CSV table of C-alpha atoms in Angstrom, one decimal:
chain,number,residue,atom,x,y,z
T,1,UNK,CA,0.0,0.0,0.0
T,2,UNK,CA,1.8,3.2,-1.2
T,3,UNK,CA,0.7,6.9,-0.5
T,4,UNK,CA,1.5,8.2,-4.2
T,5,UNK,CA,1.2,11.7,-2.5
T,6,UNK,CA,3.7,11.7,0.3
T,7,UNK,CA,6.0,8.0,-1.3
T,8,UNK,CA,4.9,6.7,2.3
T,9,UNK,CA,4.8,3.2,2.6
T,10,UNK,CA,3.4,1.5,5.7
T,11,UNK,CA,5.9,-0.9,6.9
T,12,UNK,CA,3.3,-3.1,9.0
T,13,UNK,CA,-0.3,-4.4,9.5
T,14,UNK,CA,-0.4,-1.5,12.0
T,15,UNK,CA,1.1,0.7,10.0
T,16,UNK,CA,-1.2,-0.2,7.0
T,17,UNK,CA,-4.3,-0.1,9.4
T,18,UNK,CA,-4.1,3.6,10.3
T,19,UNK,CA,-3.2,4.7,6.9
T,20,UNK,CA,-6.1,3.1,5.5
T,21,UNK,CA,-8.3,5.2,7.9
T,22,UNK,CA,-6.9,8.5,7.0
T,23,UNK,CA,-9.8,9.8,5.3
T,24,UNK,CA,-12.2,8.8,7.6
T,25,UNK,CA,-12.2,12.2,9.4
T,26,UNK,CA,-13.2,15.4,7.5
T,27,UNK,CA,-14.1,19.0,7.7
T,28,UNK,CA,-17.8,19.6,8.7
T,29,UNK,CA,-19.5,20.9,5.7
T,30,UNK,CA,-19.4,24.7,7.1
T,31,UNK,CA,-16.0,25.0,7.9
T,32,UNK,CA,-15.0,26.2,3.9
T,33,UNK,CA,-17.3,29.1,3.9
T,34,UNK,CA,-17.2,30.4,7.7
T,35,UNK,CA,-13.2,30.5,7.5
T,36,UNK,CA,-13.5,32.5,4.3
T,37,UNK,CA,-16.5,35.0,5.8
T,38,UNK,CA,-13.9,35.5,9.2
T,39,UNK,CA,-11.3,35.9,6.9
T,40,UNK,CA,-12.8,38.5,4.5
T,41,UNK,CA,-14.0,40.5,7.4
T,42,UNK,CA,-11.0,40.5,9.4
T,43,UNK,CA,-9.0,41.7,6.1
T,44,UNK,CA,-11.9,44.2,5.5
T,45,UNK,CA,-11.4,45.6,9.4
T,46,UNK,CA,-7.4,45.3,9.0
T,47,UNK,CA,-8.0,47.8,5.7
T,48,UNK,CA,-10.4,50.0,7.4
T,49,UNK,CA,-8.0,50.4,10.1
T,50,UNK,CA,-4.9,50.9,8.4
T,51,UNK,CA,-7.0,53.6,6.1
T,52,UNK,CA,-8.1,54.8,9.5
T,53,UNK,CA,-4.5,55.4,11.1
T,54,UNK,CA,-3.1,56.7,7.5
T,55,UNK,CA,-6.4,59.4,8.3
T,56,UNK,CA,-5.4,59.8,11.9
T,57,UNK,CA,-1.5,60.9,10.7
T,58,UNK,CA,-2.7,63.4,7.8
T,59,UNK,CA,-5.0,65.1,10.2
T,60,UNK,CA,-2.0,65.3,12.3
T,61,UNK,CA,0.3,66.7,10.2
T,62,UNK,CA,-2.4,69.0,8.8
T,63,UNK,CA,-2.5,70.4,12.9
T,64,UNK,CA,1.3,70.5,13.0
T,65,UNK,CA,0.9,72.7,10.1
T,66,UNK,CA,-2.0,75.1,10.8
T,67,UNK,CA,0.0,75.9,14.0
T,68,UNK,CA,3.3,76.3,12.5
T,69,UNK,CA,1.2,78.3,10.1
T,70,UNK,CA,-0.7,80.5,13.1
T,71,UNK,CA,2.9,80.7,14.9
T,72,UNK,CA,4.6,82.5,11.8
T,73,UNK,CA,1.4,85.2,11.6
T,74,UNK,CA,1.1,85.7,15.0
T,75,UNK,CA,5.3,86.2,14.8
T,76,UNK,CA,5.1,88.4,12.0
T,77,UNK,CA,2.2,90.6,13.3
T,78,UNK,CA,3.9,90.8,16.7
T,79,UNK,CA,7.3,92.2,14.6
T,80,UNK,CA,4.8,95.3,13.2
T,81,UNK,CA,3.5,95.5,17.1
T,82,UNK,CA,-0.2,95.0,15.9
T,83,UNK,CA,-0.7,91.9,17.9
T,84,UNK,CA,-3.4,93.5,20.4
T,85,UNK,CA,-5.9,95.0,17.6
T,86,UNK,CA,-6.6,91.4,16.4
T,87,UNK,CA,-9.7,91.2,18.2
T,88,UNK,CA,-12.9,92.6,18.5
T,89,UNK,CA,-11.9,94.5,21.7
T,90,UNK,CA,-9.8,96.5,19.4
T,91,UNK,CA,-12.3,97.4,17.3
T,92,UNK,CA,-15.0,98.7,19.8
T,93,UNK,CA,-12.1,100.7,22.1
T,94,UNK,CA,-10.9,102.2,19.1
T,95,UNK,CA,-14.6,103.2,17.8
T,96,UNK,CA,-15.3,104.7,21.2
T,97,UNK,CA,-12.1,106.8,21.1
T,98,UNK,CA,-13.2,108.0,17.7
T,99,UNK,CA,-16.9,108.7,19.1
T,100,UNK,CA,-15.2,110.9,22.1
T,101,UNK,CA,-13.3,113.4,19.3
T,102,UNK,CA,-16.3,112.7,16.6
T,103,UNK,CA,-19.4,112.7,19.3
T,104,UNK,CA,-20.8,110.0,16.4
T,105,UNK,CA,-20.3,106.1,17.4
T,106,UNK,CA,-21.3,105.0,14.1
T,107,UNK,CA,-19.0,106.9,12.2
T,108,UNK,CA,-16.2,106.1,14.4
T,109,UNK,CA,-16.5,102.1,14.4
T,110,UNK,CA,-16.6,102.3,10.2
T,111,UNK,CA,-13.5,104.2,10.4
T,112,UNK,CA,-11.9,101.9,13.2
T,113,UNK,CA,-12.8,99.0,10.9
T,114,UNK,CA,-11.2,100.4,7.8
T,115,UNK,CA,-8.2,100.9,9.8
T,116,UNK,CA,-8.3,97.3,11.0
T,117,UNK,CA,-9.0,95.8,7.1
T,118,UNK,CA,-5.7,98.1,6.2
T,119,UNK,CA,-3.5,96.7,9.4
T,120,UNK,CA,-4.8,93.3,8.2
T,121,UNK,CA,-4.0,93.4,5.0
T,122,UNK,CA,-0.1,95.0,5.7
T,123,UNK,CA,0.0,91.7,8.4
T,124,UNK,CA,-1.0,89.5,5.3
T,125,UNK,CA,1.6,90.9,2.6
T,126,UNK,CA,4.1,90.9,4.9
T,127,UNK,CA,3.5,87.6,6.3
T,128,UNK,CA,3.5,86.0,2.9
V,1,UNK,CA,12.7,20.4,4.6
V,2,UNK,CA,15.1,19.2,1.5
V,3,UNK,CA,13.1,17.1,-0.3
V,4,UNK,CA,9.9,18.8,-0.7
V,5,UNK,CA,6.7,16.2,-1.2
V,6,UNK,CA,4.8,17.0,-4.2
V,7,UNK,CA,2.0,17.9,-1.8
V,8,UNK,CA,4.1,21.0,-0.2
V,9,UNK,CA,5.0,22.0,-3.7
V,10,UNK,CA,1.3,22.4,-4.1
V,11,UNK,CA,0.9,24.3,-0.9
V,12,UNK,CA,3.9,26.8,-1.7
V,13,UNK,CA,1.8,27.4,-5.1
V,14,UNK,CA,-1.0,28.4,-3.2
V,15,UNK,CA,0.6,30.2,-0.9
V,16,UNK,CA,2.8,32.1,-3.9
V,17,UNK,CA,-1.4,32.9,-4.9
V,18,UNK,CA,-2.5,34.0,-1.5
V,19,UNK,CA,0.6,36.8,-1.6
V,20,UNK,CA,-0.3,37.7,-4.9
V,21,UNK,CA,-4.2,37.8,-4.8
V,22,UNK,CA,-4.7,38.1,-1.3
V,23,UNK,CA,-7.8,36.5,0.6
V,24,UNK,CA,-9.4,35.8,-2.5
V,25,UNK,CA,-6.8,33.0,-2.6
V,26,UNK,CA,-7.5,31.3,0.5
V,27,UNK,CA,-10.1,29.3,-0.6
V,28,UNK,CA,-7.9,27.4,-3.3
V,29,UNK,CA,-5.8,26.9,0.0
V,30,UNK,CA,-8.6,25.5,1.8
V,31,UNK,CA,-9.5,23.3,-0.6
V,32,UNK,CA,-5.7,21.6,-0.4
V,33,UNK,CA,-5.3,21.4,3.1
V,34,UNK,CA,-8.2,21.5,5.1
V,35,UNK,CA,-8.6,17.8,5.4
V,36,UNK,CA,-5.3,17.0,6.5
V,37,UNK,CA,-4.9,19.9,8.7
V,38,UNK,CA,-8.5,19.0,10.8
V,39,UNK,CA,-7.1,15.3,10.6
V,40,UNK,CA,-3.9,16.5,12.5
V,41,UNK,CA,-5.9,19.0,14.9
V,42,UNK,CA,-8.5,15.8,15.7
V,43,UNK,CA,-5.4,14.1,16.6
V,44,UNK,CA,-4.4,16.5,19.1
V,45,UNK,CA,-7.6,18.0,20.8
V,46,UNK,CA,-9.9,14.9,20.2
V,47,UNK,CA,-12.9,16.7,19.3
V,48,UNK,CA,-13.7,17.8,16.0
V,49,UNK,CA,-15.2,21.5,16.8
V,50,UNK,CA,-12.2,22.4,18.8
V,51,UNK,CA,-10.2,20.8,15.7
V,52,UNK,CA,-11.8,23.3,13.2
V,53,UNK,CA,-11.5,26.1,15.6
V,54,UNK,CA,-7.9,25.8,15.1
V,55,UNK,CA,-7.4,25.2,11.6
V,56,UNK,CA,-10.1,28.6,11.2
V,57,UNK,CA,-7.9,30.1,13.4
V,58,UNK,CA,-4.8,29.4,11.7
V,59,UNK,CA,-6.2,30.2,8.1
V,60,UNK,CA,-7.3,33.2,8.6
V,61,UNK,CA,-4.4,34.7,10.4
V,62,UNK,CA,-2.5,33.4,7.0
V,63,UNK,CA,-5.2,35.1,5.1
V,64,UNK,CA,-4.5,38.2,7.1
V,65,UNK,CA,-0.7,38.1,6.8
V,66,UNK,CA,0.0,36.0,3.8
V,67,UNK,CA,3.6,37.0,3.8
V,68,UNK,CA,4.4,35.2,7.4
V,69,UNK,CA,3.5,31.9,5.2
V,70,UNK,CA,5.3,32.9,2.2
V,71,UNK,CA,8.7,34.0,4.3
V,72,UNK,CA,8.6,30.4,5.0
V,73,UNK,CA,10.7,27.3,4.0
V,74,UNK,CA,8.3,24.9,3.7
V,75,UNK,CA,4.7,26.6,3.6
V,76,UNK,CA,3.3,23.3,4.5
V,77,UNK,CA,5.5,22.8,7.9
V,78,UNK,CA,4.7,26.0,9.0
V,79,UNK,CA,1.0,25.6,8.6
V,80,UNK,CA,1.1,22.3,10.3
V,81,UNK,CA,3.1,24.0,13.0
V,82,UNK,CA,0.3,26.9,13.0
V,83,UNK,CA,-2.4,25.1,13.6
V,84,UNK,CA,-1.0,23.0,16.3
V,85,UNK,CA,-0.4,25.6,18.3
V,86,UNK,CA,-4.0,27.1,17.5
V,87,UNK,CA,-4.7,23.6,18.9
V,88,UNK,CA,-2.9,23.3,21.9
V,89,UNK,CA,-4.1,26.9,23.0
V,90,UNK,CA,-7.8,25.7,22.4
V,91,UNK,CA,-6.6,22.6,24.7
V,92,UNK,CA,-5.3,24.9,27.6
V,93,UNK,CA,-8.5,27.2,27.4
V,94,UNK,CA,-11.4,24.3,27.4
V,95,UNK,CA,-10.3,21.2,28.9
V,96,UNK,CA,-12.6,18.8,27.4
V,97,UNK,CA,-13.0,15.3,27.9
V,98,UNK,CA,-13.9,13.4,25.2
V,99,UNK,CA,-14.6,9.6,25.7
V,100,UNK,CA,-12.2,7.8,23.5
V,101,UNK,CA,-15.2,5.4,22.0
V,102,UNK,CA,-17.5,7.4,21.2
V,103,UNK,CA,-16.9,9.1,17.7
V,104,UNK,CA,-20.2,11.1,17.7
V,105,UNK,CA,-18.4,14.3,17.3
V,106,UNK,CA,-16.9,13.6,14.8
V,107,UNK,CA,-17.6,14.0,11.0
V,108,UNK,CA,-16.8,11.0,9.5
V,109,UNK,CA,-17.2,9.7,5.6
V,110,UNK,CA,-16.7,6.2,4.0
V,111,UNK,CA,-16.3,5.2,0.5
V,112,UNK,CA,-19.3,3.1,-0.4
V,113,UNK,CA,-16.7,0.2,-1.5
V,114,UNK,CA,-15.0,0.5,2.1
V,115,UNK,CA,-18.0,0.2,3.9
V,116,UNK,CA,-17.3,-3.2,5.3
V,117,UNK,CA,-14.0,-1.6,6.9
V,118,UNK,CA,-15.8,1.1,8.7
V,119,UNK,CA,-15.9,-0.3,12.1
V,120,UNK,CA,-12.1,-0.7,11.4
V,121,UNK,CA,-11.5,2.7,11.4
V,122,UNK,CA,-13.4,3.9,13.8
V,123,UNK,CA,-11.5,1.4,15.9
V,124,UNK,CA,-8.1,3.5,14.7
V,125,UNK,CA,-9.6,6.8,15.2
V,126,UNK,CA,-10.7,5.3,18.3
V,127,UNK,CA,-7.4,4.0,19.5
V,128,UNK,CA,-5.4,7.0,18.1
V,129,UNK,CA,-7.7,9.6,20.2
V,130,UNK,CA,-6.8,6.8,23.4
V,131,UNK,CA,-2.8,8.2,23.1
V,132,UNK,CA,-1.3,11.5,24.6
V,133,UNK,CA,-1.7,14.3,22.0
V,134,UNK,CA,2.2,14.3,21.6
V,135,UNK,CA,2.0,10.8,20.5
V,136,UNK,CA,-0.7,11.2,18.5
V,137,UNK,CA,0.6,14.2,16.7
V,138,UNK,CA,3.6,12.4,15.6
V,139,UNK,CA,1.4,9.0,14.3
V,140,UNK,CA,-0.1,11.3,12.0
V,141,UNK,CA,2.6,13.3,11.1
V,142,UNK,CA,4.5,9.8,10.1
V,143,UNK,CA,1.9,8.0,9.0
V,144,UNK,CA,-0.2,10.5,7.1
V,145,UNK,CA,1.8,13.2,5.9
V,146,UNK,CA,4.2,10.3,4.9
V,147,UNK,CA,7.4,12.8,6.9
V,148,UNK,CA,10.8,11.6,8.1
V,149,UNK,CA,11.7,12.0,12.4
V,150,UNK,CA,13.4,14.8,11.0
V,151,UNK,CA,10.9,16.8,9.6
V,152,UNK,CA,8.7,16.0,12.2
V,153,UNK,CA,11.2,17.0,14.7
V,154,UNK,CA,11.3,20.5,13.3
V,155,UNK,CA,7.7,20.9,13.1
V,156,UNK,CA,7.6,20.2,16.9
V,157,UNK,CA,10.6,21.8,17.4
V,158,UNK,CA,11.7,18.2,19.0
V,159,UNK,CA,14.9,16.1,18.5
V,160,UNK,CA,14.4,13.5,15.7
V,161,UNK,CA,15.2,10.3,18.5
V,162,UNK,CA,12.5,12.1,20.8
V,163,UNK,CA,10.2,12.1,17.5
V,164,UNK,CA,11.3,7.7,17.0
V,165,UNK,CA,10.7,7.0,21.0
V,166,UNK,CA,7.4,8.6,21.3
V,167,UNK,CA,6.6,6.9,17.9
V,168,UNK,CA,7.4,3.8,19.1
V,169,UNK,CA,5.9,3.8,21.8
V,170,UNK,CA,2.7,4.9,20.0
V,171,UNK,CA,3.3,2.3,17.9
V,172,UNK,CA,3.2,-0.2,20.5
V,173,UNK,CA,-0.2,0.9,22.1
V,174,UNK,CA,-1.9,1.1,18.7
V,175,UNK,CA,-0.8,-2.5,17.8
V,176,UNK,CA,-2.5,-3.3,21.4
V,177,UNK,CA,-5.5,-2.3,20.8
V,178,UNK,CA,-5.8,-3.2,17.0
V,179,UNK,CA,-4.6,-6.6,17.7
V,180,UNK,CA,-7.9,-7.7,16.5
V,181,UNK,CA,-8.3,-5.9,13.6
V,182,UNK,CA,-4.5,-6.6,12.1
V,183,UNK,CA,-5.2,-10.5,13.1
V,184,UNK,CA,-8.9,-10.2,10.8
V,185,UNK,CA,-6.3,-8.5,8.0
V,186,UNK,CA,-3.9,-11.9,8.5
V,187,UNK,CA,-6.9,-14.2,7.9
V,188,UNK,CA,-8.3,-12.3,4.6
């Protein structure tokens, strides 16, 4: 009795016995497809997540940048000393100083606003 | 493994086709080794669920990282060595008994022609599932996956005269308790 597949050739009655009952024993009829299903999934889960993490490092280096970004502006604007009149603060304190020479609010926050677009847009050209 | 069988040649082509065509591959791998792989993990955990859990185990960590399989000598050794120690985790974790007669669990087919000889092999399967796994193991490596001590040595990471003493003495027990059987094959 030879096993063409492996060339192994039982040596004894024994020998020969358990060979012959080598196929006796199989997979249950649902192993094939609920390997392939776990498989699929995990590979499906093992792409999400590596699509996931690749995400997870561009959104990361996209915050490293916006803040190296901010740093330089906020560097270049403090240079020209025009740091403080970024906020709105700024632009109602300056109004009312306007409205104590003027006597007219109004007219004093459009002109405190033109001053801001014009500091803005110095902070800009300079910064880029 | 020098000499490869022509059945590890077949599993290093699948496995060349899993790394090329990823999971959709598996199945072609399946259908190759499935058989022999739940034979072996029958062998060590005696019960045919806990058998397939580690031979689904095994495959699909393959399918996950098909390289780890492909990096390998032999493909086949390394799967055999995979899913025994998917088995022998699933052994630590349940502790089952299983009584060594009773075949109920397990999933068993017979050639029409060999019907006759049916009660023979249950009466192997039965005495193999009666020896310590790490006998067991190496009957089935030997007998069934037709390897040398050698090989089977490096698959259970075992010397090769360790591999020939627990085979012996495997031998020994299993030609006990087929006595009749083996006398029946002297009288046909």
């Amino acid at each position: 009795m030879t096993d063409l597949q492996n060339g192994y050739e039982p040596i004894d009655e024994v020998e020969a016995l358990v060979w012959a009952a080598g196929d006796y024993v199989q997979a249950s009829d649902d192993l094939r497809p609920r390997v392939l299903e776990t498989a699929r999934m995990q590979c499906r889960e093992q792409r999400a997540r590596f699509y996931l993490r690749q995400a997870a490092v561009l959104v990361a280096l996209l915050a490293v940048f916006t803040t190296t970004s901010s740093d330089r502006m906020d560097k270049a604007a403090g240079q020209q000393g025009l740091v403080a009149w970024t906020g709105s603060d700024w632009l109602f304190a300056r109004a009312q100083m306007k409205a104590t020479w003027d006597g007219d609010y109004g007219s004093g926050l459009v002109d405190a606003f033109t001053e801001l677009r014009s500091r803005q847009a110095e902070v800009l050209r300079l910064t880029w | 493994m020098a000499a490869k069988t022509d059945f590890a040649q077949c599993v290093q082509q699948c496995t060349d086709r899993l790394l090329e065509d990823g999971v959709g591959a598996l199945g072609l791998l399946f259908d190759l080794t499935s058989h022999r792989l739940v034979r072996f993990a029958v062998a060590l955990t005696r019960h045919q669920q806990d058998a397939e859990d580690a031979v689904q185990a095994a495959l699909v960590r393959v399918a996950s990282r098909p390289r780890m399989l492909g990096s390998a000598d032999c493909p086949w050794a390394y799967l055999l060595r995979m899913v025994r120690n998917e088995a022998l985790l699933i052994i630590r974790r349940q502790h089952r008994s299983t009584p060594v007669n009773n075949l109920a669990d397990l999933v068993t087919w017979c050639r029409v022609d060999e019907l006759e000889r049916e009660e023979t092999y249950r009466e192997v399967w039965s005495a193999l599932r009666a020896l310590p796994p790490e006998q067991a193991e190496v009957v089935v490596l030997k007998i069934w996956e037709g390897m040398t001590f050698s090989q089977i040595g490096r698959i259970l990471d075992i010397s090769p005269n360790t591999v020939a003493s627990r085979y012996q003495y495997a031998r020994t027990k299993l030609a006990k308790r087929l006595s009749k059987q083996t006398r029946e094959v002297h009288r046909d």
